[in-house]
Coordinates of C-alpha atoms in Angstrom, one line a residue:
X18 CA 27.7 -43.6 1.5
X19 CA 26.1 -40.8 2.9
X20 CA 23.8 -38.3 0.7
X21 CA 22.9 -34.6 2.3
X22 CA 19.2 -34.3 1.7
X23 CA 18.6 -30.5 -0.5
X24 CA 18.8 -28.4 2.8
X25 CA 22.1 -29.6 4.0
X26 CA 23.4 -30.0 1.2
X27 CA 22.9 -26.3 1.3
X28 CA 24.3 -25.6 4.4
X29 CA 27.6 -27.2 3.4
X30 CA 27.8 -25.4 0.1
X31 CA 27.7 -22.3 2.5
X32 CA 30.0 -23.3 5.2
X33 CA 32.6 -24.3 2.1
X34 CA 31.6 -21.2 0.1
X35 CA 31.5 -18.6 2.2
X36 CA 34.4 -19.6 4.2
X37 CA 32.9 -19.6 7.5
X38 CA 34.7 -19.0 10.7
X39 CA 34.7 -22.0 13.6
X40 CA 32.2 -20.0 15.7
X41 CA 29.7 -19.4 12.7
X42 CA 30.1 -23.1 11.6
X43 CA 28.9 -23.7 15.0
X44 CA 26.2 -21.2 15.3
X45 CA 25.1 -23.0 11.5
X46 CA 25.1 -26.2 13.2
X47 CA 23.3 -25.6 16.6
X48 CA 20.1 -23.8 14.6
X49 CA 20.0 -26.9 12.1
X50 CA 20.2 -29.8 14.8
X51 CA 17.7 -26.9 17.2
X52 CA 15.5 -27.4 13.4
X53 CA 15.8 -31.0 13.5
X54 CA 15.1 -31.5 17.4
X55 CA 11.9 -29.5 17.0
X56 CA 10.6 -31.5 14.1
X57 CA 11.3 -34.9 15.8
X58 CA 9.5 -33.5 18.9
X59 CA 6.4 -32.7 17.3
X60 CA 6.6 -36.2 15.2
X61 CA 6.8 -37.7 18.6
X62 CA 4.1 -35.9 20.4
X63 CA 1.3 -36.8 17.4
X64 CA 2.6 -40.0 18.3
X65 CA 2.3 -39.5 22.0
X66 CA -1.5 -37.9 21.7
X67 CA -2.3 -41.4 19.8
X68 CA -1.4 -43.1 22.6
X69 CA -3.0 -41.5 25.0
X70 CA -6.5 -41.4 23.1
X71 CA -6.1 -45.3 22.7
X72 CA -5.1 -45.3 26.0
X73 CA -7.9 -43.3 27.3
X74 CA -10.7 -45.1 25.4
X75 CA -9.2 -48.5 27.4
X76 CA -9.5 -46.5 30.6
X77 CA -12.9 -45.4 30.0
X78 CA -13.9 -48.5 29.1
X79 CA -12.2 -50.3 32.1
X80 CA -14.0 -48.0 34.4
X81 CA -17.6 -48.3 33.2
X82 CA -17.2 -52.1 33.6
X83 CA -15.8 -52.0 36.9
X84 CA -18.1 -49.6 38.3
X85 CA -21.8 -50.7 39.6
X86 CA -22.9 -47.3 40.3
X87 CA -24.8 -45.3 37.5
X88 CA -23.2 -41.7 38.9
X89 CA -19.5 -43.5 39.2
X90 CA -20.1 -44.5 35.5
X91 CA -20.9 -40.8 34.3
X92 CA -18.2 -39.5 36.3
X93 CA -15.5 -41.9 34.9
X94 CA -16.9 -40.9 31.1
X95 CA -17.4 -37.4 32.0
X96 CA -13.3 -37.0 32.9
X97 CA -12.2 -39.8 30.0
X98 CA -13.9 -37.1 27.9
X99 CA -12.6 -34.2 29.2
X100 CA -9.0 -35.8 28.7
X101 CA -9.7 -37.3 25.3
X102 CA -11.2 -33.8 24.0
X103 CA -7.5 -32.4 25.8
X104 CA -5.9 -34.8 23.4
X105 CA -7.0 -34.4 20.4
X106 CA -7.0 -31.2 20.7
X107 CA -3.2 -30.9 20.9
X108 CA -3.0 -33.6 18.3
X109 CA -4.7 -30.9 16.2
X110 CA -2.4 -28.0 17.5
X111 CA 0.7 -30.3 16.1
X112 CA 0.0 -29.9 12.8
X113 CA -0.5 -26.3 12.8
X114 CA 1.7 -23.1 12.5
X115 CA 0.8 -22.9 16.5
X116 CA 2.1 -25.7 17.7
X117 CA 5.4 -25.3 15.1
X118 CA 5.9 -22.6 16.9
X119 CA 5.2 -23.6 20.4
X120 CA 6.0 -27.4 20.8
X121 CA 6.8 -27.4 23.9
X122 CA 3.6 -25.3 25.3
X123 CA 1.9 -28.5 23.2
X124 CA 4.0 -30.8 25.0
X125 CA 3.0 -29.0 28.4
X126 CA -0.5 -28.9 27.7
X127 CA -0.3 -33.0 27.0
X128 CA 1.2 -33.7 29.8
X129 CA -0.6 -31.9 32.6
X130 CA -4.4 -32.2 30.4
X131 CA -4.1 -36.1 31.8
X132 CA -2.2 -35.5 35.4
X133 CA -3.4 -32.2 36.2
X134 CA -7.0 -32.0 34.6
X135 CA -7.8 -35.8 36.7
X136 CA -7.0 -34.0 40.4
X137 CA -8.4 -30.8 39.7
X138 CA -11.7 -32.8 38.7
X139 CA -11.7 -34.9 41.8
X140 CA -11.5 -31.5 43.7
X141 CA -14.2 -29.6 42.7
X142 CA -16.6 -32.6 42.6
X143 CA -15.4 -34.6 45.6
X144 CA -12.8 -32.9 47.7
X145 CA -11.3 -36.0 47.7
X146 CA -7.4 -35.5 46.8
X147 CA -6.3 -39.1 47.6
X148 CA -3.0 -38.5 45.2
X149 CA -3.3 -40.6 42.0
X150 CA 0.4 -41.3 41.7
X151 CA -0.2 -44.2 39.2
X152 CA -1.1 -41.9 36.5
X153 CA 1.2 -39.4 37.0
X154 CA 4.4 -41.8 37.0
X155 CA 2.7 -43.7 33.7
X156 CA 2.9 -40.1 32.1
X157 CA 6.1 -39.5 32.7
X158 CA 7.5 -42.6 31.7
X159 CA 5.0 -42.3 28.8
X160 CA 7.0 -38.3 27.6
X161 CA 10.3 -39.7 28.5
X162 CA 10.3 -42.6 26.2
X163 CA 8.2 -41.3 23.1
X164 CA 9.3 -37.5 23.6
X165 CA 13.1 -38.0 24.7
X166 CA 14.2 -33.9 24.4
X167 CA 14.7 -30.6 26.3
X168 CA 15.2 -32.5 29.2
X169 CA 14.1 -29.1 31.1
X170 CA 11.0 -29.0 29.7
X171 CA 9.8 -32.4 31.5
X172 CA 11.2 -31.1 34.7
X173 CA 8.5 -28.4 34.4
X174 CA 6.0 -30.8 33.8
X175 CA 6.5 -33.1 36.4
X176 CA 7.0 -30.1 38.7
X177 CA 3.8 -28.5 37.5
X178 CA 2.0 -31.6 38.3
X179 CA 3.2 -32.0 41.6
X180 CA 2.3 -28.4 42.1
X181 CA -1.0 -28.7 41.1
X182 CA -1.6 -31.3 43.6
X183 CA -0.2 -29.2 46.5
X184 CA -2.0 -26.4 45.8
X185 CA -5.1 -27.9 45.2
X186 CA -4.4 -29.4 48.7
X187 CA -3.6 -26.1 50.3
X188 CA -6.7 -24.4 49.1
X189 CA -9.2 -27.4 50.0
X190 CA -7.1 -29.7 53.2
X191 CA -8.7 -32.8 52.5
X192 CA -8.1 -35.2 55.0
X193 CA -6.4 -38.7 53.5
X194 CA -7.1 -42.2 54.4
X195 CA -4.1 -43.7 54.7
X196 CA -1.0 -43.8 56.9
X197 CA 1.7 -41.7 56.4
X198 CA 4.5 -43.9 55.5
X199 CA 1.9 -45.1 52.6
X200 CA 2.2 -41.6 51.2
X201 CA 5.9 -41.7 51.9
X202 CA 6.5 -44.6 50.0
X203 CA 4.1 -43.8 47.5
X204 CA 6.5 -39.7 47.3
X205 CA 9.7 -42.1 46.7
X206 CA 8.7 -44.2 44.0
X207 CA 7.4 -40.5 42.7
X208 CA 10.9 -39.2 43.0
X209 CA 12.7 -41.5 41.6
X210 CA 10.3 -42.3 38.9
X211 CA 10.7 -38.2 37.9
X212 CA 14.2 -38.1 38.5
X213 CA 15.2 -41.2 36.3
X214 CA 13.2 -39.7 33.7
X215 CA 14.6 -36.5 33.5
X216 CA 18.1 -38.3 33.5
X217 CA 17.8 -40.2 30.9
X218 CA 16.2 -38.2 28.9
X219 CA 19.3 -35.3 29.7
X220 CA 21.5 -38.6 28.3
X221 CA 19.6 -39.4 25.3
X222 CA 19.6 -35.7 24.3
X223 CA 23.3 -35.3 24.6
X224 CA 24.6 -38.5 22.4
X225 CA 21.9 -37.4 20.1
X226 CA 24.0 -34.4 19.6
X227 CA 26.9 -35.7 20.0
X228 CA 25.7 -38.1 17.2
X229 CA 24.1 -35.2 14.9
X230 CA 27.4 -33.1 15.2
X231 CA 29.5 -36.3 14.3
X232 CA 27.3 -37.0 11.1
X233 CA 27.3 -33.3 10.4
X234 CA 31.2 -33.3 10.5
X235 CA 31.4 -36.9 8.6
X236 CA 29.0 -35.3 5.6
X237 CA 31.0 -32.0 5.5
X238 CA 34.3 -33.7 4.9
X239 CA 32.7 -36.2 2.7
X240 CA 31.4 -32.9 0.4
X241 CA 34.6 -31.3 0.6
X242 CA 36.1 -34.3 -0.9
X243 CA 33.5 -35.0 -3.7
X244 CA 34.0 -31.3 -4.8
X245 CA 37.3 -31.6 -4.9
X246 CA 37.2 -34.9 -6.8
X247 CA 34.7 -33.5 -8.9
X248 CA 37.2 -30.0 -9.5
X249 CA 39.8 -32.8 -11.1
X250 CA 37.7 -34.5 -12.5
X251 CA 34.0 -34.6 -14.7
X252 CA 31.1 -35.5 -12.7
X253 CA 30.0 -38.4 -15.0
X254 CA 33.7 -39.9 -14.9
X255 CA 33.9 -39.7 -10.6
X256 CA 30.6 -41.0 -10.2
X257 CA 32.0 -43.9 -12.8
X258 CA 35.2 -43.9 -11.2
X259 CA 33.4 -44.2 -7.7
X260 CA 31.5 -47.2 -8.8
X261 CA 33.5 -49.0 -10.3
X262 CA 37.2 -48.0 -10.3
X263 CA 39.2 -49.1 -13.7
X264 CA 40.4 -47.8 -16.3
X265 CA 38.0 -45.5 -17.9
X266 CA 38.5 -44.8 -21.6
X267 CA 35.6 -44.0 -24.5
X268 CA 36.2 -42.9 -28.2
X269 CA 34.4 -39.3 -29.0
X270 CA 33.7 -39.2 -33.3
X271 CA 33.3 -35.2 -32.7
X272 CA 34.8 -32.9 -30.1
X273 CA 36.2 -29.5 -30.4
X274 CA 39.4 -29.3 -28.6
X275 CA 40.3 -25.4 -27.1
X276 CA 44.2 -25.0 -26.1
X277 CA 45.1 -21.4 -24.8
X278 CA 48.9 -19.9 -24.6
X279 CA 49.3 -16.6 -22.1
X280 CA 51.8 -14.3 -24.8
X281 CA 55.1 -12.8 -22.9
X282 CA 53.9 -15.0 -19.4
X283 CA 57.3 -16.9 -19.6
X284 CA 59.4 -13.3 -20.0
X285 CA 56.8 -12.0 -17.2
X286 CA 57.8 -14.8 -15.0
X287 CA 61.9 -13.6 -14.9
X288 CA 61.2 -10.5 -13.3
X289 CA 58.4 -11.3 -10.9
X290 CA 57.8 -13.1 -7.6
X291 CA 56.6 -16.8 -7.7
X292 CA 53.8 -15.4 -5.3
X293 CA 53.1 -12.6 -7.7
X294 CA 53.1 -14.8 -10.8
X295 CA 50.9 -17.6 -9.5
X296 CA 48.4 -15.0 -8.2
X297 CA 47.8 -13.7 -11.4
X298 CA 48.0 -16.8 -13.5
X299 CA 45.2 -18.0 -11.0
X300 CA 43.2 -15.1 -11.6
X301 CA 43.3 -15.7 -15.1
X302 CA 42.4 -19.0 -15.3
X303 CA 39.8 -18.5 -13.0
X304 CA 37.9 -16.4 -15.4
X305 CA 38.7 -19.1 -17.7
X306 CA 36.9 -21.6 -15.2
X307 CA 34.2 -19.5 -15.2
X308 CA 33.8 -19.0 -19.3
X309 CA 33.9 -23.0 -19.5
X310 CA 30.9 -23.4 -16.6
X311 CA 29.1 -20.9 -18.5
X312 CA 29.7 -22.0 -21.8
X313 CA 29.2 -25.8 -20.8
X314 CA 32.9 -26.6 -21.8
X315 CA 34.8 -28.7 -19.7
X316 CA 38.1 -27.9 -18.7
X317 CA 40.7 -30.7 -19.3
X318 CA 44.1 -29.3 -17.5
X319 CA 46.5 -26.3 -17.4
X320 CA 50.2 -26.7 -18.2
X321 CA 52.4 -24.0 -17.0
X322 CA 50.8 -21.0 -18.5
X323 CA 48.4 -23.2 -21.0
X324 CA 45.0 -23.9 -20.8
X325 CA 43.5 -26.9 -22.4
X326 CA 39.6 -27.6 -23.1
X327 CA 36.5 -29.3 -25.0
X328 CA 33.0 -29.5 -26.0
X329 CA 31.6 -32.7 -26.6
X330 CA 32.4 -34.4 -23.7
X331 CA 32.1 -36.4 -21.9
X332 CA 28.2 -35.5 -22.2
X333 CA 27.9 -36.1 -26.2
X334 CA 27.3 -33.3 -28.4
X335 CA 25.6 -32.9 -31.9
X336 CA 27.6 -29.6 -32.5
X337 CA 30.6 -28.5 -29.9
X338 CA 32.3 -25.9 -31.8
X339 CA 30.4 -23.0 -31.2
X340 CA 30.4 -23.7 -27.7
X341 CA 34.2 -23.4 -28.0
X342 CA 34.2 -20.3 -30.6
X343 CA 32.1 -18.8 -28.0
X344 CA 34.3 -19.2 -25.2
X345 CA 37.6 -18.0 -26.8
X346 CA 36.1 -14.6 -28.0
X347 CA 35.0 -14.3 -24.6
X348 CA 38.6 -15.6 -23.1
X349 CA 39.6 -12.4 -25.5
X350 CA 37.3 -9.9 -24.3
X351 CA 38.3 -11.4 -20.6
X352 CA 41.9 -10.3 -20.8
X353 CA 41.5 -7.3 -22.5
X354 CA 38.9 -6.9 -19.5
X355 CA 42.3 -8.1 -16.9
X356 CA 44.9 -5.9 -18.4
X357 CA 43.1 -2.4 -18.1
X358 CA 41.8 -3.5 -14.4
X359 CA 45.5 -4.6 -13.5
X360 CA 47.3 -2.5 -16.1
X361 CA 49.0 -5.1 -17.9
X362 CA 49.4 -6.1 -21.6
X363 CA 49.0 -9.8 -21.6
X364 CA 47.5 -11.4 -25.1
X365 CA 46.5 -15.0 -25.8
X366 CA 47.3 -17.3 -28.8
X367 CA 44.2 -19.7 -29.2
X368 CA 43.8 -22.5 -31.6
X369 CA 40.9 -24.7 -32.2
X370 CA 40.1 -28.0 -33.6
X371 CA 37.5 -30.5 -34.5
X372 CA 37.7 -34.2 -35.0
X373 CA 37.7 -37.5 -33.4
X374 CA 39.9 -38.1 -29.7
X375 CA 39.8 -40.9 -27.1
X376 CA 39.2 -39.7 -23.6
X377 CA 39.4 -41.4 -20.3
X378 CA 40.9 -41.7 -17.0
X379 CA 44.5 -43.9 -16.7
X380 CA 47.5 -44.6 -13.5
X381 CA 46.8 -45.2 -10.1
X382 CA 48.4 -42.2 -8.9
X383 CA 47.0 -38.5 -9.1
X384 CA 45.2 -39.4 -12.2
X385 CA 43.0 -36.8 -14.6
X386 CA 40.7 -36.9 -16.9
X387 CA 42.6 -36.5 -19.8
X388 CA 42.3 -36.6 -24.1
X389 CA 44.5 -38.0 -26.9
X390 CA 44.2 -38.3 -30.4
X391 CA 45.1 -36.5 -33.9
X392 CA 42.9 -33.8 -32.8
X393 CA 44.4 -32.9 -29.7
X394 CA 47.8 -32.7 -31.2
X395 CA 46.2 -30.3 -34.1
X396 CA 44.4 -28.4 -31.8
X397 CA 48.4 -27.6 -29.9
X398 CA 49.7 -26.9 -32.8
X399 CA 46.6 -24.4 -33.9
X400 CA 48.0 -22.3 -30.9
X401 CA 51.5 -22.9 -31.0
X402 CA 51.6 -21.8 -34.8
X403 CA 49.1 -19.2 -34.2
X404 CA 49.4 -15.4 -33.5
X405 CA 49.4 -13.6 -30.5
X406 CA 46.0 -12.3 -30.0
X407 CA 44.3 -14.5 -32.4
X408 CA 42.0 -17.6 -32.4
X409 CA 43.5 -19.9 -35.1
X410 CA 41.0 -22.6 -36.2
X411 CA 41.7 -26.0 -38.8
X412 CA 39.1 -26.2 -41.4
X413 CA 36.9 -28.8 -39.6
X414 CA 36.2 -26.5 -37.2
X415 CA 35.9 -24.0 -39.9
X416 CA 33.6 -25.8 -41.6
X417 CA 31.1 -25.9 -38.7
X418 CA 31.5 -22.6 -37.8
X419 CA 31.6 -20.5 -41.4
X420 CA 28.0 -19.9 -41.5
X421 CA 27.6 -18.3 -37.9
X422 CA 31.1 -16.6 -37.7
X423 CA 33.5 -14.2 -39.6
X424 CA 36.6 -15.4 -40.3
X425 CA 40.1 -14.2 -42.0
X426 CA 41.7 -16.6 -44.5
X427 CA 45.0 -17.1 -43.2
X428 CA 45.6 -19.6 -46.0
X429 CA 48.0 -22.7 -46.1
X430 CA 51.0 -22.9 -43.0
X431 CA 53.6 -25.0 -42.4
X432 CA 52.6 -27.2 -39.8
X433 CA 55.4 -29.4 -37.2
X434 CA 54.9 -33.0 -37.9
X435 CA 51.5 -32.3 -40.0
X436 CA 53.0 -30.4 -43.5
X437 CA 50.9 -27.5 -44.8
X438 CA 47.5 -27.2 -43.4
X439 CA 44.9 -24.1 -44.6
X440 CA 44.3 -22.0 -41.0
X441 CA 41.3 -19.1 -40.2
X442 CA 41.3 -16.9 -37.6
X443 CA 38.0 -16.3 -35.6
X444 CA 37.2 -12.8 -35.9
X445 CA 33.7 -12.5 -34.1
X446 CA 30.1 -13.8 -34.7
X447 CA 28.4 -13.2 -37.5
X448 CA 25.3 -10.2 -36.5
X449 CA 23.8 -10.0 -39.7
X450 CA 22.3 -13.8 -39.5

């Protein structure tokens, strides 16, 4: 399974979020894998620069032994240094703002600080430009295997290189030692060697991004299905359910159970629209939603024009009722809020209790998270036997919650298939603790 690191993760939270168009998912995608492609290179040309210094130091080595001469000796070290110093120093510029800026001046700089700084050398000193094609095609291959993007930008080194030569040739017309077809041969493997390069490096580049887009794509509708699961269901149950897919099911000794009625909906819904009447049921229990995030309730399901919640789970709570108390005198203030914007009249019938439920996740089918128990069922009939505009609370949850909160004594009710029961109503919290 596939995890977004923290910064895409963020991108696909803003491509879902902020629902994007095709051309700015695009845009969003070609800067990140342009992000991604630059980081690489400079990864690869730190590696490159420690080649060519161990590289170097064999050279120079190499040379010293092989030469008899003092002067050839101090000339081979003189030019071994010269490219060594080259090296490191854009080793150094790698790892600062400079060259994460400019990676490919770095990579430039590399590149023609071995082929470039060699002939120009030999020219001042010797007017000798026998062309050291060896060293050129080794650097090439060297950039097209460790440093495989921007297949343009190794076109413009090889071509600077070449160019050097020329016009070091122009401006001192050295005469060379061997016959031309030697130099003809020697142009072809050159051409080739540059052209093969570039090539593959153009191919590599391209099912790299064919590659980045594809796991881009895979991640994005991975995410857009984990949020979805995770909008059915809590996160600690789909990570549960993803591992290990059974029947899920755990007893909770204290919850506090939230059910929510919409008063006059069900009239509302004879002389409206279906559009009309979904759209501002989904209004509503969107600000619901958002009461239970903030509130740290989690929201079990909606039936018709009911909403059903709880504290207490499935993250354990020492004391979920004023979570709950909390969020229905905000679900109050958020409909009175609703019915001036939209000049409505709606009201809700709440009712709250506290007590012991079984939880879990059952069927094979589109299958919830869902709660059963004695509590649940008092908690129904706490709204159902309630009064419209009122929180109507049992007196466990009462108990919890007297200290903190002022209540009304609505006093003993009957009850469907639980007899009398004493009932509050929630007024507000209680300022003067």
């Amino acid at each position: 399974m596939i995890h977004p690191n923290n910064s895409d993760k963020t991108q696909l939270d803003a491509l879902i979020s902020h629902g994007m168009s095709y051309r700015q998912t695009n845009t969003n995608l070609a800067e990140s894998y342009k992000e991604q492609r630059q980081s690489f290179q400079l990864k690869r040309l730190q590696l490159q620069a420690q080649i060519i210094l161990v590289a170097g130091l064999t050279l120079i080595a190499f040379f010293l032994w092989a030469n008899s001469q003092l002067e050839a000796k101090i000339y081979a070290f003189k030019i071994g240094l010269v490219v060594e110093l080259f090296t490191l120093i854009c080793w150094g510029l790698c790892k600062t703002s400079i060259g994460r800026r400019y990676p490919n001046l770095i990579f430039l700089i590399l590149c023609w600080s071995v082929t470039c700084a060699v002939q120009i050398h030999i020219a001042l000193l010797f007017k000798n430009l026998e062309p050291r094609s060896n060293i050129w095609n080794l650097m090439f291959l060297t950039q097209a295997t460790i440093v495989p993007v921007q297949w343009w930008i190794h076109l413009i080194a090889q071509i600077g290189t070449i160019g050097c030569y020329f016009i070091l040739y122009i401006l001192y017309n050295p005469i060379l030692k061997n016959p031309s077809a030697f130099y003809i041969e020697q142009g072809l493997y050159l051409f080739w060697t540059c052209i093969i390069c570039v090539f593959s490096v153009y191919l590599y580049e391209r099912l790299r991004k064919k590659e980045f887009y594809a796991r881009k794509a895979m991640e994005l509708a991975q995410y857009k299905s984990e949020r979805l699961l995770l909008n059915v269901l809590p996160e600690m149950i789909a990570e549960q359910l993803k591992q290990q897919p059974t029947t899920i099911a755990d007893s909770f000794l204290e919850v506090t159970v939230l059910f929510a009625d919409i008063v006059g909906f069900t009239e509302l819904s004879t002389r409206t629209s279906p559009a009309e009447l979904v759209e501002l049921l989904n209004t509503i229990f969107c600000l619901f939603d958002q009461l239970a995030e903030r509130h740290g309730v989690e929201k079990i399901k909606t039936i018709g024009d009911a909403y059903m919640a709880v504290a207490g789970l499935p993250n354990k709570s020492n004391n979920p009722a004023p979570a709950i108390a909390n969020m229905a005198l905000d679900m109050q203030n958020a409909i009175a809020t609703f019915n001036e914007e939209n000049n409505l009249s709606f009201s809700i019938r709440i009712g709250i209790s506290t007590g012991p439920v079984v939880a879990g996740v059952i069927g094979l089918k589109k299958f919830a998270y869902d709660l059963w128990g004695d509590t649940v069922n008092t908690a129904s009939r706490m709204e159902s036997h309630g009064i419209a505009g009122s929180i109507q609370v049992c007196e466990a949850t009462y108990q919890l919650l007297k200290d903190k909160y002022l209540f009304e004594k609505r006093g003993l009710i009957m009850v469907k298939g639980k007899g009398e029961m004493m009932t509050y109503i929630l007024k507000e919290i209680n300022l003067k603790i």
